[in-house]
């Protein structure tokens, strides 16, 4: 049930301090509550044991904490964990914990559904229903960190905004969540351990550069030929490769940081030498690295994983041109937790 009380996590620390001064209490009480909400991740006023019961009751009368709840939990045979997360208004998004020997990575969602229309992605079929609030993104990370410690005996080391939604179409809230995640008053994670992945929204990429963000940027490219990219990512008619290239050149000029291009190779779509040569040319505009991603089917049969030979051809051409390339093997496929599969299926 949606409460008509104000979500207390929508208040800044200064606003909380002012609230307590306004009711005749001390300003530092607001700092204490802020600490409980963010660095301690509390979802209940009753947890705030250094605050009097009377004050906690007053908070409960005036505010609500609209925290997420794990509605459905799945654990893959490879250790990957997928959470179907219920929001305060009963919408559901998914987040994933991806473990490896050296690290654990949280893949978090930024929208309910997605603003864009990539035809190979299950999430895009849901369409966008709303943006996630900063605290809803933050809660996903807190939850996955706890699961990482519980199931893999180590804290969360990395975060990727590669779950449901286009992060740059929820720009303000995504950046606000990262500010909380990296703050000493939040989780204190280094921005260098965070990657925001976009399908390529030129205007917002330039804004990232202007805002001097410290996290990494990844772009879902998948083709460096405009016509082909429009077929698999129809929104690219409005966000062309020419515009994307200009935005990425601007990004690099302002940040001096490499781009990661995420790239899936499909049979009969982008597996020819023409496609490879176009990618090599595009990669020369801005210092970058290529992450070739294994395709994960979404049951429509149109897209099929390219042959090993085609992928090897890509790798050979990129390495010949001294462009760093890695192949990322998907994890969590048995629970529909792999890249492109997040669609609230349980």
XYZ file of C-alpha atoms in Angstrom:
346
model
C 0.000 0.000 0.000
C 1.310 3.438 -0.945
C 1.523 5.727 2.061
C 0.599 9.422 1.905
C 3.484 10.161 4.265
C 6.634 11.718 2.833
C 9.510 9.358 2.104
C 12.163 10.476 4.584
C 14.985 9.485 2.245
C 13.884 12.224 -0.148
C 15.228 14.708 2.414
C 18.815 15.895 2.434
C 20.847 15.858 5.628
C 20.364 19.612 5.953
C 16.599 19.235 5.581
C 16.550 16.550 8.262
C 18.554 18.750 10.597
C 16.113 21.625 9.953
C 13.165 19.340 10.645
C 14.465 18.480 14.085
C 15.251 22.103 14.899
C 11.691 22.929 13.835
C 10.208 20.521 16.376
C 12.396 21.827 19.166
C 15.058 19.131 19.036
C 18.785 19.344 18.322
C 20.103 19.590 14.760
C 22.488 16.680 15.317
C 19.471 14.398 15.617
C 18.969 14.837 11.887
C 22.558 13.736 11.308
C 21.951 10.620 13.383
C 18.844 9.718 11.388
C 20.673 10.377 8.105
C 23.408 7.974 9.183
C 20.859 5.275 9.974
C 19.153 5.728 6.614
C 22.231 5.660 4.422
C 25.461 4.311 5.910
C 23.597 1.734 8.028
C 20.865 1.057 5.472
C 18.064 0.992 8.022
C 14.539 0.303 6.775
C 12.768 0.886 10.088
C 12.687 3.734 12.572
C 12.709 1.108 15.332
C 16.305 0.269 14.365
C 17.474 3.734 15.390
C 18.393 2.771 18.926
C 20.394 5.905 19.773
C 17.203 7.948 19.335
C 14.446 8.033 21.959
C 11.270 6.011 21.469
C 9.264 9.231 21.533
C 11.316 10.689 18.677
C 11.083 7.452 16.695
C 7.318 7.480 17.123
C 7.215 11.071 15.888
C 9.203 10.072 12.806
C 6.834 7.194 12.167
C 3.873 9.552 12.348
C 5.341 11.908 9.759
C 7.474 9.816 7.444
C 7.823 6.481 5.695
C 10.910 4.615 4.429
C 9.947 3.310 0.989
C 12.514 0.543 0.927
C 12.708 -2.297 -1.571
C 11.850 -5.905 -0.758
C 13.307 -9.002 -2.400
C 10.153 -10.597 -3.782
C 11.870 -13.543 -5.442
C 15.416 -14.858 -4.958
C 17.205 -17.194 -7.387
C 20.686 -18.655 -7.212
C 22.395 -20.017 -10.304
C 24.562 -23.124 -10.468
C 27.520 -20.770 -11.141
C 26.863 -18.709 -8.000
C 25.089 -15.831 -9.721
C 22.160 -14.441 -7.738
C 19.101 -12.708 -9.182
C 16.743 -10.630 -7.073
C 13.259 -9.728 -8.241
C 12.838 -6.557 -6.228
C 9.407 -5.212 -5.318
C 9.160 -1.448 -5.015
C 6.824 0.479 -2.720
C 4.193 0.801 -5.489
C 4.368 -2.953 -6.311
C 6.369 -2.522 -9.513
C 9.162 -5.085 -9.835
C 12.705 -4.712 -11.169
C 15.620 -7.127 -11.173
C 19.194 -6.880 -9.968
C 21.995 -9.416 -10.194
C 25.062 -10.408 -8.185
C 27.824 -11.695 -10.472
C 30.657 -13.476 -8.649
C 34.114 -14.309 -9.959
C 37.242 -15.463 -8.155
C 38.559 -11.931 -7.764
C 35.426 -9.819 -7.417
C 31.690 -9.622 -6.972
C 29.736 -7.246 -9.166
C 26.271 -5.792 -8.696
C 24.269 -5.294 -11.892
C 21.538 -2.827 -10.958
C 18.418 -1.479 -12.651
C 17.611 2.201 -13.139
C 14.101 2.076 -14.634
C 10.979 -0.068 -14.443
C 11.114 -1.339 -18.010
C 13.169 0.712 -20.470
C 12.906 3.986 -22.375
C 14.513 2.516 -25.496
C 13.614 -0.221 -27.967
C 16.569 -2.533 -28.559
C 15.022 -5.508 -30.327
C 17.430 -8.085 -28.865
C 16.771 -7.175 -25.219
C 13.997 -8.680 -23.100
C 13.743 -5.597 -20.888
C 12.914 -3.359 -23.867
C 9.756 -5.390 -24.458
C 8.420 -4.168 -21.104
C 8.545 -0.475 -22.087
C 9.284 2.197 -19.496
C 6.774 2.503 -16.658
C 8.744 4.831 -14.397
C 12.208 5.867 -13.282
C 13.696 4.467 -10.105
C 14.350 6.867 -7.251
C 17.920 7.247 -5.945
C 17.126 5.270 -2.788
C 15.660 2.386 -4.829
C 18.901 2.116 -6.797
C 20.925 2.448 -3.594
C 18.891 -0.305 -1.907
C 19.704 -2.737 -4.712
C 23.406 -2.211 -4.051
C 23.022 -2.581 -0.272
C 21.062 -5.812 -0.739
C 23.614 -7.287 -3.143
C 26.485 -6.303 -0.855
C 24.838 -8.253 1.971
C 24.307 -11.240 -0.313
C 27.926 -11.063 -1.475
C 29.119 -11.231 2.126
C 26.678 -14.007 3.010
C 27.079 -16.293 -0.008
C 30.591 -15.452 -1.240
C 32.292 -14.292 1.960
C 33.481 -10.975 0.543
C 32.080 -7.478 0.180
C 30.759 -6.140 -3.093
C 33.642 -4.828 -5.184
C 32.061 -3.394 -8.358
C 28.794 -1.941 -9.650
C 27.514 -1.820 -13.217
C 24.396 0.034 -14.313
C 23.530 -2.621 -16.875
C 20.242 -3.923 -15.492
C 16.759 -2.877 -16.536
C 16.465 0.573 -18.085
C 18.577 3.215 -19.825
C 20.520 4.973 -17.047
C 20.999 8.217 -18.965
C 17.227 8.537 -19.375
C 17.074 8.678 -15.577
C 20.078 10.954 -15.328
C 19.339 12.938 -12.181
C 18.376 9.947 -10.043
C 21.222 7.739 -11.270
C 23.802 10.393 -10.442
C 22.162 11.036 -7.069
C 22.336 7.312 -6.266
C 26.020 7.173 -7.238
C 26.696 10.198 -5.048
C 25.201 8.288 -2.093
C 27.023 5.056 -2.990
C 30.398 6.802 -3.158
C 29.889 9.152 -0.227
C 31.627 8.506 3.069
C 28.163 8.991 4.568
C 26.822 6.241 2.323
C 28.681 3.102 1.197
C 32.011 4.809 0.579
C 32.726 2.929 -2.662
C 35.218 4.362 -5.128
C 33.627 5.751 -8.320
C 36.396 3.918 -10.189
C 34.558 0.710 -9.314
C 31.346 1.884 -10.965
C 30.443 1.656 -14.652
C 27.386 3.270 -16.198
C 26.322 1.594 -19.419
C 24.301 3.482 -22.009
C 22.835 2.504 -25.352
C 24.190 5.825 -26.604
C 22.369 9.083 -25.839
C 24.755 11.750 -27.200
C 23.332 14.774 -25.361
C 23.516 13.022 -21.998
C 27.025 11.660 -22.647
C 28.159 15.249 -23.124
C 26.392 16.215 -19.909
C 28.276 13.468 -18.054
C 31.511 14.998 -19.293
C 30.428 18.507 -18.301
C 29.457 17.243 -14.849
C 32.957 15.772 -14.451
C 31.761 12.377 -13.271
C 34.420 10.016 -11.952
C 32.870 6.669 -12.859
C 33.499 4.687 -16.057
C 31.367 4.874 -19.192
C 30.352 1.923 -21.352
C 28.381 2.095 -24.590
C 26.258 -0.698 -26.057
C 27.411 -0.348 -29.651
C 26.744 -3.688 -31.404
C 27.298 -2.202 -34.858
C 29.354 0.636 -36.310
C 27.201 0.677 -39.451
C 24.260 3.087 -39.123
C 21.751 1.008 -41.089
C 22.557 -2.167 -39.161
C 22.443 -0.392 -35.812
C 19.016 1.029 -36.620
C 17.714 -2.484 -37.323
C 18.736 -3.834 -33.933
C 18.387 -0.565 -31.984
C 15.627 1.461 -33.726
C 16.114 4.525 -31.498
C 19.492 4.956 -33.261
C 17.604 6.728 -36.058
C 17.466 9.701 -33.694
C 20.819 9.082 -31.984
C 23.087 8.479 -34.969
C 26.604 7.084 -34.959
C 27.882 10.458 -36.140
C 26.300 12.152 -33.126
C 27.494 9.370 -30.831
C 31.046 9.661 -32.129
C 31.027 13.433 -31.544
C 29.710 12.961 -27.985
C 32.357 10.347 -27.184
C 35.132 12.531 -28.568
C 33.814 15.291 -26.312
C 33.745 12.881 -23.351
C 37.367 11.905 -23.892
C 38.518 15.492 -24.383
C 36.965 16.428 -21.029
C 37.748 13.306 -18.967
C 40.758 11.675 -20.649
C 39.148 8.290 -19.903
C 38.695 5.391 -22.298
C 35.316 4.147 -23.440
C 34.254 0.514 -23.206
C 32.196 -0.656 -26.161
C 29.872 -3.555 -25.452
C 29.413 -5.609 -28.569
C 27.316 -8.688 -29.344
C 27.976 -10.574 -32.582
C 24.910 -12.191 -34.173
C 24.692 -14.678 -37.000
C 23.631 -13.036 -40.249
C 23.391 -9.550 -38.713
C 26.858 -8.196 -37.910
C 29.218 -11.117 -38.505
C 30.847 -10.085 -41.809
C 34.214 -8.488 -42.554
C 32.346 -5.307 -43.469
C 31.033 -5.148 -39.899
C 34.456 -5.864 -38.461
C 36.157 -3.167 -40.544
C 33.495 -0.625 -39.555
C 34.072 -1.376 -35.872
C 37.848 -1.061 -36.214
C 37.411 2.324 -37.901
C 34.978 3.541 -35.208
C 37.364 2.459 -32.470
C 40.095 4.714 -33.824
C 38.165 7.902 -33.072
C 38.404 7.625 -29.270
C 40.709 5.468 -27.084
C 38.625 2.448 -26.133
C 38.402 -1.230 -25.417
C 35.924 -3.772 -26.763
C 33.928 -6.170 -24.619
C 32.466 -8.886 -26.839
C 29.438 -10.278 -25.013
C 27.989 -13.724 -25.452
C 24.413 -13.469 -26.732
C 21.661 -14.729 -24.473
C 18.444 -15.732 -26.280
C 15.121 -14.121 -25.313
C 12.962 -16.808 -26.973
C 12.000 -15.031 -30.213
C 14.488 -16.928 -32.395
C 15.396 -13.951 -34.596
C 18.780 -13.387 -32.983
C 21.310 -16.211 -32.893
C 24.816 -16.331 -31.473
C 27.413 -15.926 -34.216
C 29.875 -18.676 -35.015
C 33.138 -19.037 -33.136
C 34.922 -18.245 -36.401
C 33.159 -14.873 -36.698
C 34.034 -13.931 -33.133
C 37.631 -15.040 -33.682
C 37.766 -12.831 -36.781
C 36.654 -9.855 -34.703
C 39.294 -10.575 -32.065
C 42.067 -11.011 -34.640
C 41.212 -7.753 -36.431
C 40.952 -5.748 -33.219
C 44.188 -7.109 -31.800
C 45.957 -6.511 -35.136
C 44.943 -2.857 -34.792
C 46.072 -2.786 -31.160
C 42.553 -2.316 -29.831
C 42.097 -4.105 -26.476
C 39.395 -6.765 -26.643
C 37.961 -9.285 -24.201
C 35.192 -11.842 -24.512
C 32.722 -11.887 -21.643
C 31.088 -15.226 -20.991
C 27.604 -14.901 -19.603
C 26.716 -16.064 -16.122
C 23.364 -16.909 -14.589
C 21.756 -18.048 -17.842
C 19.908 -20.872 -16.084
C 17.935 -18.309 -14.061
C 17.513 -15.722 -16.870
C 19.985 -13.425 -15.123
C 22.409 -12.949 -18.012
C 22.870 -9.789 -20.058
C 19.706 -8.853 -21.954
C 17.501 -11.402 -20.181
C 16.070 -9.314 -17.333
C 12.312 -9.246 -17.872
C 10.764 -10.195 -14.517
C 10.560 -13.882 -15.383
C 10.610 -16.284 -12.435
